[in-house]
Amino acid sequence: MTRQRLADPTPPPAPPEGGLRERKKRRTRAALIRSALELFTTQGYEQTTVDEIADAVEVSQRTFFRYFANKEEVAFAVQEAVEAQFFDALRERPAGEPPMTALRRAVSLAWDTIEQAIGETVPPELHMRMYHAIESTPALIAVHLRRSVELEERLAREIADREGLDLDSDPRPRVLVAAFSGVIRVSGRLWGARGDCSSDAIRKLTEAYLDHLTPALAEDWNTGSTHA
């Protein structure tokens, strides 16, 4: 009598290769950012080569260029992620909010997740050191200013779209964003100088400076009275 062979149970599904590959790519990208920022902040941005960054992670130069076009891009990778969070938060604000309210609440919400976003890639302390490096490196300051102008234009266009305005004929979105961005730059610079790299510290500083924006623009500083 021939014994009937039992069918093999259905094997568990194999983990998706795409998911594993994506996780490996994220780890490699984060490692490249960490090694780059460490090198930039210890030996200088201009003195650091792509080969040194790649060697620190034990990958080839070719691998580096799969993730970043150049040193500039990797230097601002964390900052770009932070800015993207803020921009996404602004786009999600309710349509009826006044523009300044939307900007302020968006930046406040961004601070809720900024430390986590930074920490997933580099230690917050390293992010702060890189902020100092940007502020003290002429080549990086120039890039930082260019990127700030580009971000301000995106924000102004988003505000104009929310309000149904023509950005080319109505100056208010650009004026508002310029004032708001100025506060962010000032508070960020002071945050970097004070040595407290926590998101709570920059949140409090930013909110305190935003509180002074309207009085600084609208009031007589000597009497505190508002011009008619």
PDB file of N, CA and C in Angstrom, residues 67-150:
ATOM      1  N   TYR A  67      23.755  58.588  -3.853  1.00  0.00           N
ATOM      2  CA  TYR A  67      22.905  59.223  -2.852  1.00  0.00           C
ATOM      3  C   TYR A  67      22.957  60.746  -2.899  1.00  0.00           C
ATOM      4  N   PHE A  68      24.114  61.285  -3.243  1.00  0.00           N
ATOM      5  CA  PHE A  68      24.292  62.737  -3.215  1.00  0.00           C
ATOM      6  C   PHE A  68      25.058  63.187  -4.453  1.00  0.00           C
ATOM      7  N   ALA A  69      24.639  64.331  -4.978  1.00  0.00           N
ATOM      8  CA  ALA A  69      25.297  64.848  -6.179  1.00  0.00           C
ATOM      9  C   ALA A  69      26.665  65.430  -5.868  1.00  0.00           C
ATOM     10  N   ASN A  70      26.852  65.924  -4.632  1.00  0.00           N
ATOM     11  CA  ASN A  70      28.097  66.571  -4.256  1.00  0.00           C
ATOM     12  C   ASN A  70      28.148  66.755  -2.743  1.00  0.00           C
ATOM     13  N   LYS A  71      29.231  67.354  -2.258  1.00  0.00           N
ATOM     14  CA  LYS A  71      29.384  67.601  -0.820  1.00  0.00           C
ATOM     15  C   LYS A  71      28.318  68.564  -0.303  1.00  0.00           C
ATOM     16  N   GLU A  72      27.990  69.556  -1.112  1.00  0.00           N
ATOM     17  CA  GLU A  72      26.993  70.538  -0.705  1.00  0.00           C
ATOM     18  C   GLU A  72      25.679  69.868  -0.334  1.00  0.00           C
ATOM     19  N   GLU A  73      25.270  68.920  -1.142  1.00  0.00           N
ATOM     20  CA  GLU A  73      23.983  68.256  -0.912  1.00  0.00           C
ATOM     21  C   GLU A  73      23.978  67.477   0.395  1.00  0.00           C
ATOM     22  N   VAL A  74      25.068  66.787   0.691  1.00  0.00           N
ATOM     23  CA  VAL A  74      25.122  66.018   1.932  1.00  0.00           C
ATOM     24  C   VAL A  74      25.241  66.946   3.141  1.00  0.00           C
ATOM     25  N   ALA A  75      25.891  68.104   2.965  1.00  0.00           N
ATOM     26  CA  ALA A  75      26.036  69.047   4.072  1.00  0.00           C
ATOM     27  C   ALA A  75      24.684  69.574   4.548  1.00  0.00           C
ATOM     28  N   PHE A  76      23.729  69.701   3.622  1.00  0.00           N
ATOM     29  CA  PHE A  76      22.422  70.264   3.961  1.00  0.00           C
ATOM     30  C   PHE A  76      21.317  69.209   4.007  1.00  0.00           C
ATOM     31  N   ALA A  77      21.689  67.947   4.043  1.00  0.00           N
ATOM     32  CA  ALA A  77      20.684  66.884   3.988  1.00  0.00           C
ATOM     33  C   ALA A  77      19.733  66.932   5.175  1.00  0.00           C
ATOM     34  N   VAL A  78      20.253  67.126   6.374  1.00  0.00           N
ATOM     35  CA  VAL A  78      19.393  67.167   7.562  1.00  0.00           C
ATOM     36  C   VAL A  78      18.535  68.421   7.534  1.00  0.00           C
ATOM     37  N   GLN A  79      19.137  69.549   7.179  1.00  0.00           N
ATOM     38  CA  GLN A  79      18.383  70.794   7.101  1.00  0.00           C
ATOM     39  C   GLN A  79      17.251  70.683   6.083  1.00  0.00           C
ATOM     40  N   GLU A  80      17.510  70.009   4.993  1.00  0.00           N
ATOM     41  CA  GLU A  80      16.476  69.837   3.976  1.00  0.00           C
ATOM     42  C   GLU A  80      15.295  69.035   4.520  1.00  0.00           C
ATOM     43  N   ALA A  81      15.601  68.003   5.319  1.00  0.00           N
ATOM     44  CA  ALA A  81      14.529  67.204   5.909  1.00  0.00           C
ATOM     45  C   ALA A  81      13.687  68.029   6.870  1.00  0.00           C
ATOM     46  N   VAL A  82      14.340  68.881   7.648  1.00  0.00           N
ATOM     47  CA  VAL A  82      13.622  69.753   8.581  1.00  0.00           C
ATOM     48  C   VAL A  82      12.719  70.722   7.826  1.00  0.00           C
ATOM     49  N   GLU A  83      13.250  71.332   6.771  1.00  0.00           N
ATOM     50  CA  GLU A  83      12.471  72.280   5.977  1.00  0.00           C
ATOM     51  C   GLU A  83      11.289  71.596   5.294  1.00  0.00           C
ATOM     52  N   ALA A  84      11.493  70.368   4.850  1.00  0.00           N
ATOM     53  CA  ALA A  84      10.406  69.632   4.205  1.00  0.00           C
ATOM     54  C   ALA A  84       9.274  69.365   5.189  1.00  0.00           C
ATOM     55  N   GLN A  85       9.622  69.065   6.444  1.00  0.00           N
ATOM     56  CA  GLN A  85       8.589  68.850   7.452  1.00  0.00           C
ATOM     57  C   GLN A  85       7.767  70.113   7.675  1.00  0.00           C
ATOM     58  N   PHE A  86       8.451  71.246   7.732  1.00  0.00           N
ATOM     59  CA  PHE A  86       7.747  72.512   7.928  1.00  0.00           C
ATOM     60  C   PHE A  86       6.823  72.813   6.749  1.00  0.00           C
ATOM     61  N   PHE A  87       7.331  72.630   5.547  1.00  0.00           N
ATOM     62  CA  PHE A  87       6.531  72.931   4.361  1.00  0.00           C
ATOM     63  C   PHE A  87       5.301  72.016   4.306  1.00  0.00           C
ATOM     64  N   ASP A  88       5.482  70.738   4.613  1.00  0.00           N
ATOM     65  CA  ASP A  88       4.351  69.813   4.621  1.00  0.00           C
ATOM     66  C   ASP A  88       3.325  70.212   5.680  1.00  0.00           C
ATOM     67  N   ALA A  89       3.814  70.658   6.842  1.00  0.00           N
ATOM     68  CA  ALA A  89       2.907  71.088   7.908  1.00  0.00           C
ATOM     69  C   ALA A  89       2.104  72.305   7.467  1.00  0.00           C
ATOM     70  N   LEU A  90       2.735  73.210   6.728  1.00  0.00           N
ATOM     71  CA  LEU A  90       2.012  74.386   6.229  1.00  0.00           C
ATOM     72  C   LEU A  90       0.930  73.977   5.238  1.00  0.00           C
ATOM     73  N   ARG A  91       1.229  73.068   4.353  1.00  0.00           N
ATOM     74  CA  ARG A  91       0.260  72.641   3.348  1.00  0.00           C
ATOM     75  C   ARG A  91      -0.953  71.949   3.980  1.00  0.00           C
ATOM     76  N   GLU A  92      -0.763  71.421   5.182  1.00  0.00           N
ATOM     77  CA  GLU A  92      -1.862  70.718   5.853  1.00  0.00           C
ATOM     78  C   GLU A  92      -2.700  71.630   6.744  1.00  0.00           C
ATOM     79  N   ARG A  93      -2.319  72.893   6.887  1.00  0.00           N
ATOM     80  CA  ARG A  93      -3.100  73.802   7.714  1.00  0.00           C
ATOM     81  C   ARG A  93      -4.467  74.062   7.077  1.00  0.00           C
ATOM     82  N   PRO A  94      -5.512  74.276   7.900  1.00  0.00           N
ATOM     83  CA  PRO A  94      -6.853  74.538   7.365  1.00  0.00           C
ATOM     84  C   PRO A  94      -6.867  75.758   6.455  1.00  0.00           C
ATOM     85  N   ALA A  95      -7.672  75.692   5.428  1.00  0.00           N
ATOM     86  CA  ALA A  95      -7.693  76.750   4.411  1.00  0.00           C
ATOM     87  C   ALA A  95      -8.123  78.097   4.982  1.00  0.00           C
ATOM     88  N   GLY A  96      -8.932  78.108   6.036  1.00  0.00           N
ATOM     89  CA  GLY A  96      -9.445  79.369   6.558  1.00  0.00           C
ATOM     90  C   GLY A  96      -8.503  80.114   7.479  1.00  0.00           C
ATOM     91  N   GLU A  97      -7.380  79.540   7.842  1.00  0.00           N
ATOM     92  CA  GLU A  97      -6.447  80.208   8.750  1.00  0.00           C
ATOM     93  C   GLU A  97      -5.788  81.411   8.068  1.00  0.00           C
ATOM     94  N   PRO A  98      -5.650  82.515   8.781  1.00  0.00           N
ATOM     95  CA  PRO A  98      -4.885  83.638   8.220  1.00  0.00           C
ATOM     96  C   PRO A  98      -3.446  83.201   7.943  1.00  0.00           C
ATOM     97  N   PRO A  99      -2.804  83.803   6.961  1.00  0.00           N
ATOM     98  CA  PRO A  99      -1.467  83.366   6.562  1.00  0.00           C
ATOM     99  C   PRO A  99      -0.445  83.308   7.699  1.00  0.00           C
ATOM    100  N   MET A 100      -0.371  84.349   8.530  1.00  0.00           N
ATOM    101  CA  MET A 100       0.618  84.355   9.604  1.00  0.00           C
ATOM    102  C   MET A 100       0.313  83.275  10.621  1.00  0.00           C
ATOM    103  N   THR A 101      -0.962  83.062  10.907  1.00  0.00           N
ATOM    104  CA  THR A 101      -1.344  82.002  11.834  1.00  0.00           C
ATOM    105  C   THR A 101      -0.940  80.641  11.288  1.00  0.00           C
ATOM    106  N   ALA A 102      -1.172  80.423  10.001  1.00  0.00           N
ATOM    107  CA  ALA A 102      -0.811  79.152   9.377  1.00  0.00           C
ATOM    108  C   ALA A 102       0.699  78.919   9.447  1.00  0.00           C
ATOM    109  N   LEU A 103       1.487  79.954   9.160  1.00  0.00           N
ATOM    110  CA  LEU A 103       2.940  79.819   9.226  1.00  0.00           C
ATOM    111  C   LEU A 103       3.392  79.503  10.647  1.00  0.00           C
ATOM    112  N   ARG A 104       2.844  80.214  11.591  1.00  0.00           N
ATOM    113  CA  ARG A 104       3.279  80.021  12.981  1.00  0.00           C
ATOM    114  C   ARG A 104       2.896  78.641  13.499  1.00  0.00           C
ATOM    115  N   ARG A 105       1.674  78.209  13.220  1.00  0.00           N
ATOM    116  CA  ARG A 105       1.257  76.894  13.703  1.00  0.00           C
ATOM    117  C   ARG A 105       1.996  75.776  12.981  1.00  0.00           C
ATOM    118  N   ALA A 106       2.329  76.005  11.720  1.00  0.00           N
ATOM    119  CA  ALA A 106       3.087  75.002  10.980  1.00  0.00           C
ATOM    120  C   ALA A 106       4.476  74.824  11.567  1.00  0.00           C
ATOM    121  N   VAL A 107       5.140  75.922  11.890  1.00  0.00           N
ATOM    122  CA  VAL A 107       6.486  75.801  12.446  1.00  0.00           C
ATOM    123  C   VAL A 107       6.429  75.201  13.846  1.00  0.00           C
ATOM    124  N   SER A 108       5.375  75.510  14.598  1.00  0.00           N
ATOM    125  CA  SER A 108       5.231  74.925  15.929  1.00  0.00           C
ATOM    126  C   SER A 108       5.043  73.412  15.843  1.00  0.00           C
ATOM    127  N   LEU A 109       4.210  72.975  14.888  1.00  0.00           N
ATOM    128  CA  LEU A 109       4.012  71.542  14.697  1.00  0.00           C
ATOM    129  C   LEU A 109       5.286  70.865  14.220  1.00  0.00           C
ATOM    130  N   ALA A 110       6.052  71.551  13.395  1.00  0.00           N
ATOM    131  CA  ALA A 110       7.302  70.970  12.900  1.00  0.00           C
ATOM    132  C   ALA A 110       8.261  70.711  14.047  1.00  0.00           C
ATOM    133  N   TRP A 111       8.287  71.610  15.047  1.00  0.00           N
ATOM    134  CA  TRP A 111       9.188  71.394  16.177  1.00  0.00           C
ATOM    135  C   TRP A 111       8.796  70.157  16.962  1.00  0.00           C
ATOM    136  N   ASP A 112       7.527  69.725  16.887  1.00  0.00           N
ATOM    137  CA  ASP A 112       7.105  68.526  17.609  1.00  0.00           C
ATOM    138  C   ASP A 112       7.836  67.283  17.131  1.00  0.00           C
ATOM    139  N   THR A 113       8.259  67.288  15.872  1.00  0.00           N
ATOM    140  CA  THR A 113       8.884  66.093  15.303  1.00  0.00           C
ATOM    141  C   THR A 113      10.313  66.325  14.837  1.00  0.00           C
ATOM    142  N   ILE A 114      10.804  67.559  14.977  1.00  0.00           N
ATOM    143  CA  ILE A 114      12.110  67.878  14.417  1.00  0.00           C
ATOM    144  C   ILE A 114      13.233  67.097  15.095  1.00  0.00           C
ATOM    145  N   GLU A 115      13.169  66.975  16.431  1.00  0.00           N
ATOM    146  CA  GLU A 115      14.241  66.284  17.143  1.00  0.00           C
ATOM    147  C   GLU A 115      14.294  64.817  16.731  1.00  0.00           C
ATOM    148  N   GLN A 116      13.108  64.222  16.577  1.00  0.00           N
ATOM    149  CA  GLN A 116      13.058  62.829  16.129  1.00  0.00           C
ATOM    150  C   GLN A 116      13.599  62.705  14.714  1.00  0.00           C
ATOM    151  N   ALA A 117      13.220  63.636  13.850  1.00  0.00           N
ATOM    152  CA  ALA A 117      13.679  63.593  12.461  1.00  0.00           C
ATOM    153  C   ALA A 117      15.193  63.727  12.381  1.00  0.00           C
ATOM    154  N   ILE A 118      15.744  64.636  13.187  1.00  0.00           N
ATOM    155  CA  ILE A 118      17.200  64.802  13.202  1.00  0.00           C
ATOM    156  C   ILE A 118      17.863  63.567  13.782  1.00  0.00           C
ATOM    157  N   GLY A 119      17.311  63.096  14.919  1.00  0.00           N
ATOM    158  CA  GLY A 119      17.916  61.963  15.613  1.00  0.00           C
ATOM    159  C   GLY A 119      17.914  60.672  14.825  1.00  0.00           C
ATOM    160  N   GLU A 120      17.007  60.546  13.869  1.00  0.00           N
ATOM    161  CA  GLU A 120      16.994  59.344  13.039  1.00  0.00           C
ATOM    162  C   GLU A 120      18.193  59.293  12.098  1.00  0.00           C
ATOM    163  N   THR A 121      18.841  60.434  11.897  1.00  0.00           N
ATOM    164  CA  THR A 121      19.969  60.492  10.977  1.00  0.00           C
ATOM    165  C   THR A 121      21.274  60.808  11.691  1.00  0.00           C
ATOM    166  N   VAL A 122      21.270  61.855  12.523  1.00  0.00           N
ATOM    167  CA  VAL A 122      22.489  62.247  13.237  1.00  0.00           C
ATOM    168  C   VAL A 122      22.120  62.639  14.669  1.00  0.00           C
ATOM    169  N   PRO A 123      23.077  62.580  15.597  1.00  0.00           N
ATOM    170  CA  PRO A 123      22.807  63.080  16.953  1.00  0.00           C
ATOM    171  C   PRO A 123      22.518  64.582  16.898  1.00  0.00           C
ATOM    172  N   PRO A 124      21.569  65.070  17.709  1.00  0.00           N
ATOM    173  CA  PRO A 124      21.278  66.508  17.707  1.00  0.00           C
ATOM    174  C   PRO A 124      22.513  67.366  17.945  1.00  0.00           C
ATOM    175  N   GLU A 125      23.443  66.873  18.761  1.00  0.00           N
ATOM    176  CA  GLU A 125      24.668  67.628  19.031  1.00  0.00           C
ATOM    177  C   GLU A 125      25.489  67.819  17.765  1.00  0.00           C
ATOM    178  N   LEU A 126      25.504  66.793  16.910  1.00  0.00           N
ATOM    179  CA  LEU A 126      26.231  66.906  15.646  1.00  0.00           C
ATOM    180  C   LEU A 126      25.527  67.885  14.708  1.00  0.00           C
ATOM    181  N   HIS A 127      24.216  67.876  14.727  1.00  0.00           N
ATOM    182  CA  HIS A 127      23.445  68.835  13.919  1.00  0.00           C
ATOM    183  C   HIS A 127      23.785  70.259  14.330  1.00  0.00           C
ATOM    184  N   MET A 128      23.899  70.499  15.627  1.00  0.00           N
ATOM    185  CA  MET A 128      24.239  71.837  16.102  1.00  0.00           C
ATOM    186  C   MET A 128      25.650  72.222  15.663  1.00  0.00           C
ATOM    187  N   ARG A 129      26.583  71.291  15.765  1.00  0.00           N
ATOM    188  CA  ARG A 129      27.949  71.589  15.338  1.00  0.00           C
ATOM    189  C   ARG A 129      27.991  71.918  13.848  1.00  0.00           C
ATOM    190  N   MET A 130      27.177  71.224  13.068  1.00  0.00           N
ATOM    191  CA  MET A 130      27.131  71.499  11.642  1.00  0.00           C
ATOM    192  C   MET A 130      26.517  72.865  11.384  1.00  0.00           C
ATOM    193  N   TYR A 131      25.560  73.260  12.206  1.00  0.00           N
ATOM    194  CA  TYR A 131      24.972  74.592  12.069  1.00  0.00           C
ATOM    195  C   TYR A 131      26.047  75.658  12.261  1.00  0.00           C
ATOM    196  N   HIS A 132      26.902  75.453  13.268  1.00  0.00           N
ATOM    197  CA  HIS A 132      28.017  76.378  13.486  1.00  0.00           C
ATOM    198  C   HIS A 132      28.953  76.374  12.288  1.00  0.00           C
ATOM    199  N   ALA A 133      29.220  75.193  11.733  1.00  0.00           N
ATOM    200  CA  ALA A 133      30.115  75.089  10.584  1.00  0.00           C
ATOM    201  C   ALA A 133      29.560  75.851   9.382  1.00  0.00           C
ATOM    202  N   ILE A 134      28.260  75.747   9.175  1.00  0.00           N
ATOM    203  CA  ILE A 134      27.629  76.478   8.071  1.00  0.00           C
ATOM    204  C   ILE A 134      27.793  77.978   8.270  1.00  0.00           C
ATOM    205  N   GLU A 135      27.551  78.440   9.505  1.00  0.00           N
ATOM    206  CA  GLU A 135      27.621  79.870   9.801  1.00  0.00           C
ATOM    207  C   GLU A 135      29.039  80.425   9.684  1.00  0.00           C
ATOM    208  N   SER A 136      30.036  79.561   9.773  1.00  0.00           N
ATOM    209  CA  SER A 136      31.424  80.039   9.770  1.00  0.00           C
ATOM    210  C   SER A 136      32.184  79.666   8.505  1.00  0.00           C
ATOM    211  N   THR A 137      31.500  79.089   7.524  1.00  0.00           N
ATOM    212  CA  THR A 137      32.154  78.680   6.275  1.00  0.00           C
ATOM    213  C   THR A 137      31.571  79.483   5.119  1.00  0.00           C
ATOM    214  N   PRO A 138      32.351  80.381   4.520  1.00  0.00           N
ATOM    215  CA  PRO A 138      31.804  81.238   3.456  1.00  0.00           C
ATOM    216  C   PRO A 138      31.086  80.472   2.347  1.00  0.00           C
ATOM    217  N   ALA A 139      31.675  79.354   1.903  1.00  0.00           N
ATOM    218  CA  ALA A 139      31.042  78.599   0.815  1.00  0.00           C
ATOM    219  C   ALA A 139      29.680  78.065   1.236  1.00  0.00           C
ATOM    220  N   LEU A 140      29.549  77.657   2.501  1.00  0.00           N
ATOM    221  CA  LEU A 140      28.277  77.120   2.981  1.00  0.00           C
ATOM    222  C   LEU A 140      27.278  78.225   3.281  1.00  0.00           C
ATOM    223  N   ILE A 141      27.759  79.369   3.736  1.00  0.00           N
ATOM    224  CA  ILE A 141      26.851  80.496   3.955  1.00  0.00           C
ATOM    225  C   ILE A 141      26.179  80.892   2.644  1.00  0.00           C
ATOM    226  N   ALA A 142      26.957  80.926   1.580  1.00  0.00           N
ATOM    227  CA  ALA A 142      26.396  81.284   0.270  1.00  0.00           C
ATOM    228  C   ALA A 142      25.312  80.296  -0.145  1.00  0.00           C
ATOM    229  N   VAL A 143      25.568  79.010   0.070  1.00  0.00           N
ATOM    230  CA  VAL A 143      24.574  77.983  -0.260  1.00  0.00           C
ATOM    231  C   VAL A 143      23.341  78.143   0.624  1.00  0.00           C
ATOM    232  N   HIS A 144      23.579  78.397   1.903  1.00  0.00           N
ATOM    233  CA  HIS A 144      22.481  78.554   2.852  1.00  0.00           C
ATOM    234  C   HIS A 144      21.572  79.709   2.448  1.00  0.00           C
ATOM    235  N   LEU A 145      22.158  80.831   2.047  1.00  0.00           N
ATOM    236  CA  LEU A 145      21.370  81.982   1.620  1.00  0.00           C
ATOM    237  C   LEU A 145      20.580  81.665   0.350  1.00  0.00           C
ATOM    238  N   ARG A 146      21.214  80.968  -0.579  1.00  0.00           N
ATOM    239  CA  ARG A 146      20.523  80.606  -1.818  1.00  0.00           C
ATOM    240  C   ARG A 146      19.340  79.687  -1.525  1.00  0.00           C
ATOM    241  N   ARG A 147      19.557  78.711  -0.658  1.00  0.00           N
ATOM    242  CA  ARG A 147      18.481  77.784  -0.313  1.00  0.00           C
ATOM    243  C   ARG A 147      17.362  78.500   0.427  1.00  0.00           C
ATOM    244  N   SER A 148      17.719  79.474   1.270  1.00  0.00           N
ATOM    245  CA  SER A 148      16.704  80.234   1.998  1.00  0.00           C
ATOM    246  C   SER A 148      15.817  81.022   1.042  1.00  0.00           C
ATOM    247  N   VAL A 149      16.432  81.617   0.030  1.00  0.00           N
ATOM    248  CA  VAL A 149      15.667  82.364  -0.974  1.00  0.00           C
ATOM    249  C   VAL A 149      14.713  81.423  -1.710  1.00  0.00           C
ATOM    250  N   GLU A 150      15.204  80.247  -2.070  1.00  0.00           N
ATOM    251  CA  GLU A 150      14.358  79.282  -2.778  1.00  0.00           C
ATOM    252  C   GLU A 150      13.195  78.821  -1.911  1.00  0.00           C
TER     253      GLU A 150
END
